[in-house]
Amino acid sequence: MFFHYKGLQFEAKPDRPDPVLAKHLQELLGGAVGEMTVAMQYLFQGWNCRVPGKYKDLILDTATEELAHVEMIATMIARLLEGAPEDAYVEAAKDPMTAAIISGTNPQHKIVNGLGPALADSAGEAWSGKYILASGNLFADFSLNAAVEMQGRLQATRVFNMTDDSGVREMLKFNIARDTMHQNQWLAACEELKADGLEGLPSPSNFPESDQNNEFAYTLFNFSEGSQSSEGRWASGPTPDGKGTFTYVDNPQPMAPEPVLPPTPPQYYGTPSTGGGIVQKVKDILT
């Protein structure tokens, strides 16, 4: 059961209208790593969690908080649009560089949303449920959550530096701080899963090692010019999962011959589609 409390988790009130900044904030609301994504990702992870107790409670605690962040940013966008002058785009376009970067305001804020936020990113692309993952494997999910929080915090800090509006900055300071917490909590949860003996590296950790080709499980192949990658921690020494030792192959070679496919059946009109010539050569090779 969900219960909505009318107060915001943190204040979301700008100093002045700014429809261009409202467009920027759409990325933090409806972008691929925005607040809507983490809220839905954590909710579905929580509902998909088969481990009752602390892990499920953590996921749903955070999911519900992220819904509060969605409301904060949505409120901030609406307030940035209130009283905005009609010539905001003209003013922005006076500086060619600024106009090229921000591309003015979002017309849908006025035409479609009635001076309100949209469930979309800063380019106007609609938010998609395909952004979220809820696999049921907590170690894989928590690792992904930490990475998404890192990307979200990165974007929030970039928007922070795009404005001098103290009201917007105060809200972003709060969101950035919460992203700091969430990064740390998901990484801590990964460590807890290992300590509890539930999951670890490589994920999924209960897949039988006998069903993977262990000859290639800890080998780094040099597939680019130069060999600087051999200097890293990932090229030699024990692996983080404690189950192997890294090796490095400087000049990897193909392990299978060039594939030769048979001709396409005539009804699919591939090239070539008739007998003779190269088709016969292919048949000869295959036989």
CSV table of N, CA and C in Angstrom, one decimal, residues 85-200:
chain,number,residue,atom,x,y,z
A,85,PRO,N,8.5,34.5,-19.6
A,85,PRO,CA,8.2,35.3,-20.7
A,85,PRO,C,8.1,34.6,-22.0
A,86,GLU,N,7.2,35.0,-22.9
A,86,GLU,CA,7.0,34.3,-24.1
A,86,GLU,C,8.3,34.4,-25.0
A,87,ASP,N,9.1,35.4,-24.8
A,87,ASP,CA,10.3,35.6,-25.6
A,87,ASP,C,11.5,35.0,-25.0
A,88,ALA,N,11.3,34.0,-24.2
A,88,ALA,CA,12.5,33.3,-23.6
A,88,ALA,C,13.4,32.7,-24.6
A,89,TYR,N,12.8,32.1,-25.6
A,89,TYR,CA,13.6,31.5,-26.7
A,89,TYR,C,14.4,32.6,-27.4
A,90,VAL,N,13.8,33.7,-27.7
A,90,VAL,CA,14.5,34.8,-28.4
A,90,VAL,C,15.6,35.3,-27.6
A,91,GLU,N,15.5,35.5,-26.3
A,91,GLU,CA,16.5,35.9,-25.4
A,91,GLU,C,17.7,34.9,-25.4
A,92,ALA,N,17.4,33.6,-25.4
A,92,ALA,CA,18.4,32.6,-25.3
A,92,ALA,C,19.2,32.6,-26.7
A,93,ALA,N,18.5,32.8,-27.8
A,93,ALA,CA,19.1,32.7,-29.1
A,93,ALA,C,20.0,33.9,-29.4
A,94,LYS,N,19.9,34.9,-28.6
A,94,LYS,CA,20.8,36.1,-28.9
A,94,LYS,C,22.3,35.7,-28.8
A,95,ASP,N,22.6,34.7,-28.0
A,95,ASP,CA,24.0,34.2,-27.9
A,95,ASP,C,24.0,32.9,-28.8
A,96,PRO,N,24.6,32.9,-30.0
A,96,PRO,CA,24.6,31.7,-30.8
A,96,PRO,C,25.1,30.5,-30.2
A,97,MET,N,26.1,30.6,-29.3
A,97,MET,CA,26.7,29.4,-28.7
A,97,MET,C,25.6,28.8,-27.7
A,98,THR,N,25.0,29.7,-26.9
A,98,THR,CA,24.0,29.2,-26.0
A,98,THR,C,22.8,28.6,-26.7
A,99,ALA,N,22.4,29.2,-27.8
A,99,ALA,CA,21.3,28.7,-28.6
A,99,ALA,C,21.6,27.3,-29.1
A,100,ALA,N,22.9,27.1,-29.6
A,100,ALA,CA,23.3,25.8,-30.1
A,100,ALA,C,23.2,24.7,-29.1
A,101,ILE,N,23.6,25.1,-27.8
A,101,ILE,CA,23.7,24.1,-26.8
A,101,ILE,C,22.3,23.8,-26.2
A,102,ILE,N,21.5,24.8,-25.9
A,102,ILE,CA,20.3,24.5,-25.2
A,102,ILE,C,19.1,24.3,-26.2
A,103,SER,N,19.2,24.8,-27.4
A,103,SER,CA,18.1,24.7,-28.4
A,103,SER,C,16.8,25.3,-27.8
A,104,GLY,N,16.9,26.3,-27.0
A,104,GLY,CA,15.7,27.0,-26.6
A,104,GLY,C,14.8,26.2,-25.6
A,105,THR,N,13.6,26.6,-25.6
A,105,THR,CA,12.6,26.0,-24.6
A,105,THR,C,12.0,24.7,-25.2
A,106,ASN,N,11.2,24.1,-24.4
A,106,ASN,CA,10.5,22.9,-24.9
A,106,ASN,C,9.0,23.3,-25.2
A,107,PRO,N,8.6,23.4,-26.4
A,107,PRO,CA,7.2,23.8,-26.7
A,107,PRO,C,6.2,23.0,-26.1
A,108,GLN,N,6.4,21.7,-25.8
A,108,GLN,CA,5.4,20.8,-25.2
A,108,GLN,C,5.1,21.2,-23.8
A,109,HIS,N,6.0,21.9,-23.1
A,109,HIS,CA,5.7,22.4,-21.8
A,109,HIS,C,4.5,23.3,-21.8
A,110,LYS,N,4.3,24.0,-22.9
A,110,LYS,CA,3.2,24.9,-23.0
A,110,LYS,C,2.0,24.2,-23.8
A,111,ILE,N,2.3,23.6,-24.9
A,111,ILE,CA,1.3,23.1,-25.7
A,111,ILE,C,0.6,21.8,-25.2
A,112,VAL,N,1.4,20.9,-24.7
A,112,VAL,CA,0.9,19.6,-24.2
A,112,VAL,C,0.7,19.5,-22.7
A,113,ASN,N,1.6,20.1,-22.0
A,113,ASN,CA,1.6,19.9,-20.5
A,113,ASN,C,1.0,21.1,-19.8
A,114,GLY,N,0.6,22.2,-20.4
A,114,GLY,CA,0.0,23.3,-19.7
A,114,GLY,C,0.9,23.9,-18.7
A,115,LEU,N,2.2,24.1,-19.0
A,115,LEU,CA,3.2,24.7,-18.1
A,115,LEU,C,3.5,23.7,-16.9
A,116,GLY,N,3.5,22.4,-17.3
A,116,GLY,CA,3.9,21.4,-16.3
A,116,GLY,C,5.0,20.5,-16.9
A,117,PRO,N,5.5,19.6,-16.1
A,117,PRO,CA,6.6,18.7,-16.6
A,117,PRO,C,6.0,17.6,-17.5
A,118,ALA,N,6.9,17.0,-18.3
A,118,ALA,CA,6.5,15.9,-19.1
A,118,ALA,C,7.3,14.7,-18.7
A,119,LEU,N,6.8,13.5,-18.9
A,119,LEU,CA,7.5,12.3,-18.6
A,119,LEU,C,8.4,12.0,-19.8
A,120,ALA,N,9.4,12.8,-19.9
A,120,ALA,CA,10.3,12.7,-21.1
A,120,ALA,C,11.7,13.3,-20.7
A,121,ASP,N,12.7,13.1,-21.6
A,121,ASP,CA,14.0,13.6,-21.3
A,121,ASP,C,14.2,15.0,-21.8
A,122,SER,N,15.4,15.6,-21.8
A,122,SER,CA,15.6,16.9,-22.2
A,122,SER,C,15.5,17.1,-23.7
A,123,ALA,N,15.5,16.0,-24.5
A,123,ALA,CA,15.3,16.1,-25.9
A,123,ALA,C,13.9,15.9,-26.3
A,124,GLY,N,13.0,15.7,-25.3
A,124,GLY,CA,11.6,15.4,-25.6
A,124,GLY,C,11.2,14.0,-25.9
A,125,GLU,N,12.2,13.1,-25.7
A,125,GLU,CA,11.9,11.7,-26.0
A,125,GLU,C,11.2,11.1,-24.7
A,126,ALA,N,10.1,10.4,-25.0
A,126,ALA,CA,9.3,9.9,-23.9
A,126,ALA,C,10.1,8.8,-23.1
A,127,TRP,N,9.8,8.9,-21.8
A,127,TRP,CA,10.4,7.9,-20.9
A,127,TRP,C,10.0,6.5,-21.3
A,128,SER,N,10.8,5.5,-21.1
A,128,SER,CA,10.5,4.1,-21.5
A,128,SER,C,10.8,3.2,-20.4
A,129,GLY,N,9.9,2.2,-20.2
A,129,GLY,CA,10.1,1.1,-19.2
A,129,GLY,C,11.3,0.2,-19.6
A,130,LYS,N,11.8,0.4,-20.8
A,130,LYS,CA,12.9,-0.4,-21.2
A,130,LYS,C,14.2,0.1,-20.5
A,131,TYR,N,14.2,1.2,-19.9
A,131,TYR,CA,15.3,1.7,-19.2
A,131,TYR,C,15.6,0.9,-17.9
A,132,ILE,N,14.6,0.2,-17.4
A,132,ILE,CA,14.8,-0.4,-16.1
A,132,ILE,C,15.1,-1.9,-16.2
A,133,LEU,N,15.8,-2.4,-15.2
A,133,LEU,CA,16.1,-3.9,-15.1
A,133,LEU,C,15.8,-4.3,-13.7
A,134,ALA,N,15.1,-5.4,-13.6
A,134,ALA,CA,14.8,-6.1,-12.3
A,134,ALA,C,15.0,-7.6,-12.5
A,135,SER,N,16.2,-8.1,-12.3
A,135,SER,CA,16.5,-9.5,-12.7
A,135,SER,C,16.1,-10.5,-11.7
A,136,GLY,N,16.0,-10.1,-10.5
A,136,GLY,CA,15.8,-11.1,-9.4
A,136,GLY,C,17.1,-11.6,-8.8
A,137,ASN,N,18.2,-11.3,-9.4
A,137,ASN,CA,19.5,-11.6,-8.8
A,137,ASN,C,20.0,-10.3,-8.1
A,138,LEU,N,20.0,-10.3,-6.8
A,138,LEU,CA,20.3,-9.1,-6.1
A,138,LEU,C,21.7,-8.5,-6.3
A,139,PHE,N,22.7,-9.4,-6.4
A,139,PHE,CA,24.0,-8.9,-6.6
A,139,PHE,C,24.1,-8.1,-8.0
A,140,ALA,N,23.5,-8.7,-9.0
A,140,ALA,CA,23.5,-8.1,-10.3
A,140,ALA,C,22.7,-6.8,-10.3
A,141,ASP,N,21.6,-6.8,-9.6
A,141,ASP,CA,20.7,-5.6,-9.6
A,141,ASP,C,21.4,-4.5,-8.7
A,142,PHE,N,22.0,-4.8,-7.6
A,142,PHE,CA,22.6,-3.8,-6.8
A,142,PHE,C,23.8,-3.2,-7.4
A,143,SER,N,24.6,-4.0,-8.2
A,143,SER,CA,25.7,-3.5,-8.9
A,143,SER,C,25.2,-2.5,-10.0
A,144,LEU,N,24.2,-2.9,-10.7
A,144,LEU,CA,23.6,-2.0,-11.7
A,144,LEU,C,23.1,-0.7,-11.0
A,145,ASN,N,22.4,-0.8,-9.9
A,145,ASN,CA,21.9,0.3,-9.2
A,145,ASN,C,23.0,1.3,-8.9
A,146,ALA,N,24.1,0.8,-8.4
A,146,ALA,CA,25.2,1.7,-8.0
A,146,ALA,C,25.7,2.4,-9.3
A,147,ALA,N,25.8,1.7,-10.4
A,147,ALA,CA,26.2,2.4,-11.6
A,147,ALA,C,25.2,3.4,-12.1
A,148,VAL,N,23.9,3.2,-12.0
A,148,VAL,CA,22.9,4.1,-12.4
A,148,VAL,C,23.0,5.4,-11.5
A,149,GLU,N,23.2,5.1,-10.2
A,149,GLU,CA,23.3,6.3,-9.3
A,149,GLU,C,24.5,7.1,-9.7
A,150,MET,N,25.6,6.5,-10.1
A,150,MET,CA,26.8,7.2,-10.5
A,150,MET,C,26.5,8.1,-11.7
A,151,GLN,N,25.8,7.5,-12.7
A,151,GLN,CA,25.5,8.3,-13.9
A,151,GLN,C,24.5,9.4,-13.6
A,152,GLY,N,23.5,9.1,-12.7
A,152,GLY,CA,22.5,10.1,-12.3
A,152,GLY,C,23.2,11.3,-11.6
A,153,ARG,N,24.1,11.0,-10.7
A,153,ARG,CA,24.8,12.0,-9.9
A,153,ARG,C,25.7,12.9,-10.9
A,154,LEU,N,26.3,12.2,-11.8
A,154,LEU,CA,27.1,12.9,-12.8
A,154,LEU,C,26.2,13.9,-13.6
A,155,GLN,N,25.1,13.5,-14.0
A,155,GLN,CA,24.2,14.4,-14.7
A,155,GLN,C,23.7,15.6,-13.9
A,156,ALA,N,23.3,15.3,-12.6
A,156,ALA,CA,22.9,16.3,-11.7
A,156,ALA,C,23.9,17.3,-11.4
A,157,THR,N,25.2,16.9,-11.3
A,157,THR,CA,26.3,17.9,-11.1
A,157,THR,C,26.5,18.7,-12.3
A,158,ARG,N,26.3,18.2,-13.5
A,158,ARG,CA,26.4,19.0,-14.7
A,158,ARG,C,25.3,20.1,-14.8
A,159,VAL,N,24.1,19.7,-14.5
A,159,VAL,CA,23.0,20.7,-14.4
A,159,VAL,C,23.3,21.7,-13.4
A,160,PHE,N,23.8,21.3,-12.2
A,160,PHE,CA,24.1,22.2,-11.1
A,160,PHE,C,25.0,23.3,-11.7
A,161,ASN,N,26.0,23.0,-12.5
A,161,ASN,CA,26.9,24.0,-13.0
A,161,ASN,C,26.4,24.8,-14.2
A,162,MET,N,25.1,24.5,-14.6
A,162,MET,CA,24.5,25.2,-15.7
A,162,MET,C,23.6,26.4,-15.2
A,163,THR,N,23.5,26.5,-13.9
A,163,THR,CA,22.6,27.5,-13.4
A,163,THR,C,23.2,28.2,-12.2
A,164,ASP,N,22.8,29.5,-12.0
A,164,ASP,CA,23.2,30.2,-10.8
A,164,ASP,C,21.9,30.4,-9.9
A,165,ASP,N,20.8,29.8,-10.3
A,165,ASP,CA,19.6,29.9,-9.5
A,165,ASP,C,19.8,29.2,-8.1
A,166,SER,N,19.8,30.0,-7.0
A,166,SER,CA,20.1,29.4,-5.7
A,166,SER,C,19.0,28.4,-5.3
A,167,GLY,N,17.8,28.6,-5.7
A,167,GLY,CA,16.7,27.7,-5.3
A,167,GLY,C,16.9,26.3,-6.0
A,168,VAL,N,17.2,26.4,-7.3
A,168,VAL,CA,17.5,25.1,-8.0
A,168,VAL,C,18.7,24.4,-7.4
A,169,ARG,N,19.7,25.2,-7.2
A,169,ARG,CA,21.0,24.6,-6.7
A,169,ARG,C,20.8,24.0,-5.3
A,170,GLU,N,20.0,24.6,-4.5
A,170,GLU,CA,19.7,24.0,-3.1
A,170,GLU,C,19.1,22.6,-3.3
A,171,MET,N,18.1,22.5,-4.2
A,171,MET,CA,17.4,21.2,-4.4
A,171,MET,C,18.4,20.2,-5.0
A,172,LEU,N,19.2,20.7,-5.9
A,172,LEU,CA,20.2,19.7,-6.5
A,172,LEU,C,21.3,19.3,-5.5
A,173,LYS,N,21.6,20.2,-4.6
A,173,LYS,CA,22.6,19.8,-3.6
A,173,LYS,C,22.0,18.6,-2.8
A,174,PHE,N,20.7,18.7,-2.5
A,174,PHE,CA,20.1,17.6,-1.7
A,174,PHE,C,20.1,16.3,-2.6
A,175,ASN,N,19.7,16.4,-3.9
A,175,ASN,CA,19.6,15.2,-4.7
A,175,ASN,C,21.0,14.6,-4.9
A,176,ILE,N,22.0,15.5,-5.1
A,176,ILE,CA,23.4,15.0,-5.3
A,176,ILE,C,23.9,14.3,-4.0
A,177,ALA,N,23.5,14.8,-2.9
A,177,ALA,CA,23.9,14.1,-1.6
A,177,ALA,C,23.2,12.8,-1.5
A,178,ARG,N,21.9,12.7,-1.9
A,178,ARG,CA,21.2,11.4,-1.8
A,178,ARG,C,21.8,10.4,-2.8
A,179,ASP,N,22.2,10.9,-4.0
A,179,ASP,CA,22.9,10.0,-4.9
A,179,ASP,C,24.2,9.4,-4.3
A,180,THR,N,24.9,10.3,-3.5
A,180,THR,CA,26.1,9.8,-2.8
A,180,THR,C,25.7,8.7,-1.9
A,181,MET,N,24.7,8.8,-1.1
A,181,MET,CA,24.2,7.8,-0.2
A,181,MET,C,23.8,6.5,-0.9
A,182,HIS,N,23.1,6.7,-2.0
A,182,HIS,CA,22.6,5.5,-2.7
A,182,HIS,C,23.7,4.7,-3.4
A,183,GLN,N,24.7,5.4,-3.9
A,183,GLN,CA,25.8,4.7,-4.5
A,183,GLN,C,26.5,3.8,-3.4
A,184,ASN,N,26.7,4.4,-2.2
A,184,ASN,CA,27.4,3.7,-1.1
A,184,ASN,C,26.5,2.6,-0.6
A,185,GLN,N,25.2,2.8,-0.5
A,185,GLN,CA,24.3,1.8,0.1
A,185,GLN,C,24.3,0.5,-0.8
A,186,TRP,N,24.2,0.7,-2.1
A,186,TRP,CA,24.1,-0.4,-3.0
A,186,TRP,C,25.5,-1.2,-3.0
A,187,LEU,N,26.6,-0.5,-3.0
A,187,LEU,CA,27.9,-1.2,-2.9
A,187,LEU,C,28.0,-1.9,-1.6
A,188,ALA,N,27.5,-1.3,-0.5
A,188,ALA,CA,27.5,-2.0,0.8
A,188,ALA,C,26.6,-3.2,0.8
A,189,ALA,N,25.5,-3.1,0.1
A,189,ALA,CA,24.6,-4.2,0.0
A,189,ALA,C,25.2,-5.4,-0.8
A,190,CYS,N,26.0,-5.1,-1.8
A,190,CYS,CA,26.7,-6.1,-2.5
A,190,CYS,C,27.7,-6.8,-1.5
A,191,GLU,N,28.4,-6.1,-0.7
A,191,GLU,CA,29.3,-6.7,0.2
A,191,GLU,C,28.5,-7.5,1.3
A,192,GLU,N,27.4,-7.1,1.6
A,192,GLU,CA,26.6,-7.8,2.6
A,192,GLU,C,26.1,-9.1,2.0
A,193,LEU,N,25.7,-9.1,0.7
A,193,LEU,CA,25.3,-10.3,0.1
A,193,LEU,C,26.4,-11.4,0.1
A,194,LYS,N,27.6,-10.9,-0.1
A,194,LYS,CA,28.8,-11.8,-0.1
A,194,LYS,C,29.0,-12.3,1.3
A,195,ALA,N,28.9,-11.4,2.3
A,195,ALA,CA,29.2,-11.8,3.7
A,195,ALA,C,28.1,-12.8,4.2
A,196,ASP,N,26.9,-12.6,3.7
A,196,ASP,CA,25.8,-13.5,4.1
A,196,ASP,C,25.8,-14.8,3.3
A,197,GLY,N,26.7,-14.9,2.4
A,197,GLY,CA,26.9,-16.2,1.6
A,197,GLY,C,25.7,-16.4,0.6
A,198,LEU,N,25.1,-15.3,0.2
A,198,LEU,CA,23.9,-15.4,-0.7
A,198,LEU,C,24.3,-15.2,-2.2
A,199,GLU,N,25.3,-14.4,-2.5
A,199,GLU,CA,25.7,-14.1,-3.9
A,199,GLU,C,27.0,-13.4,-3.9
A,200,GLY,N,27.7,-13.4,-5.0
A,200,GLY,CA,28.9,-12.7,-5.2
A,200,GLY,C,29.4,-12.8,-6.6
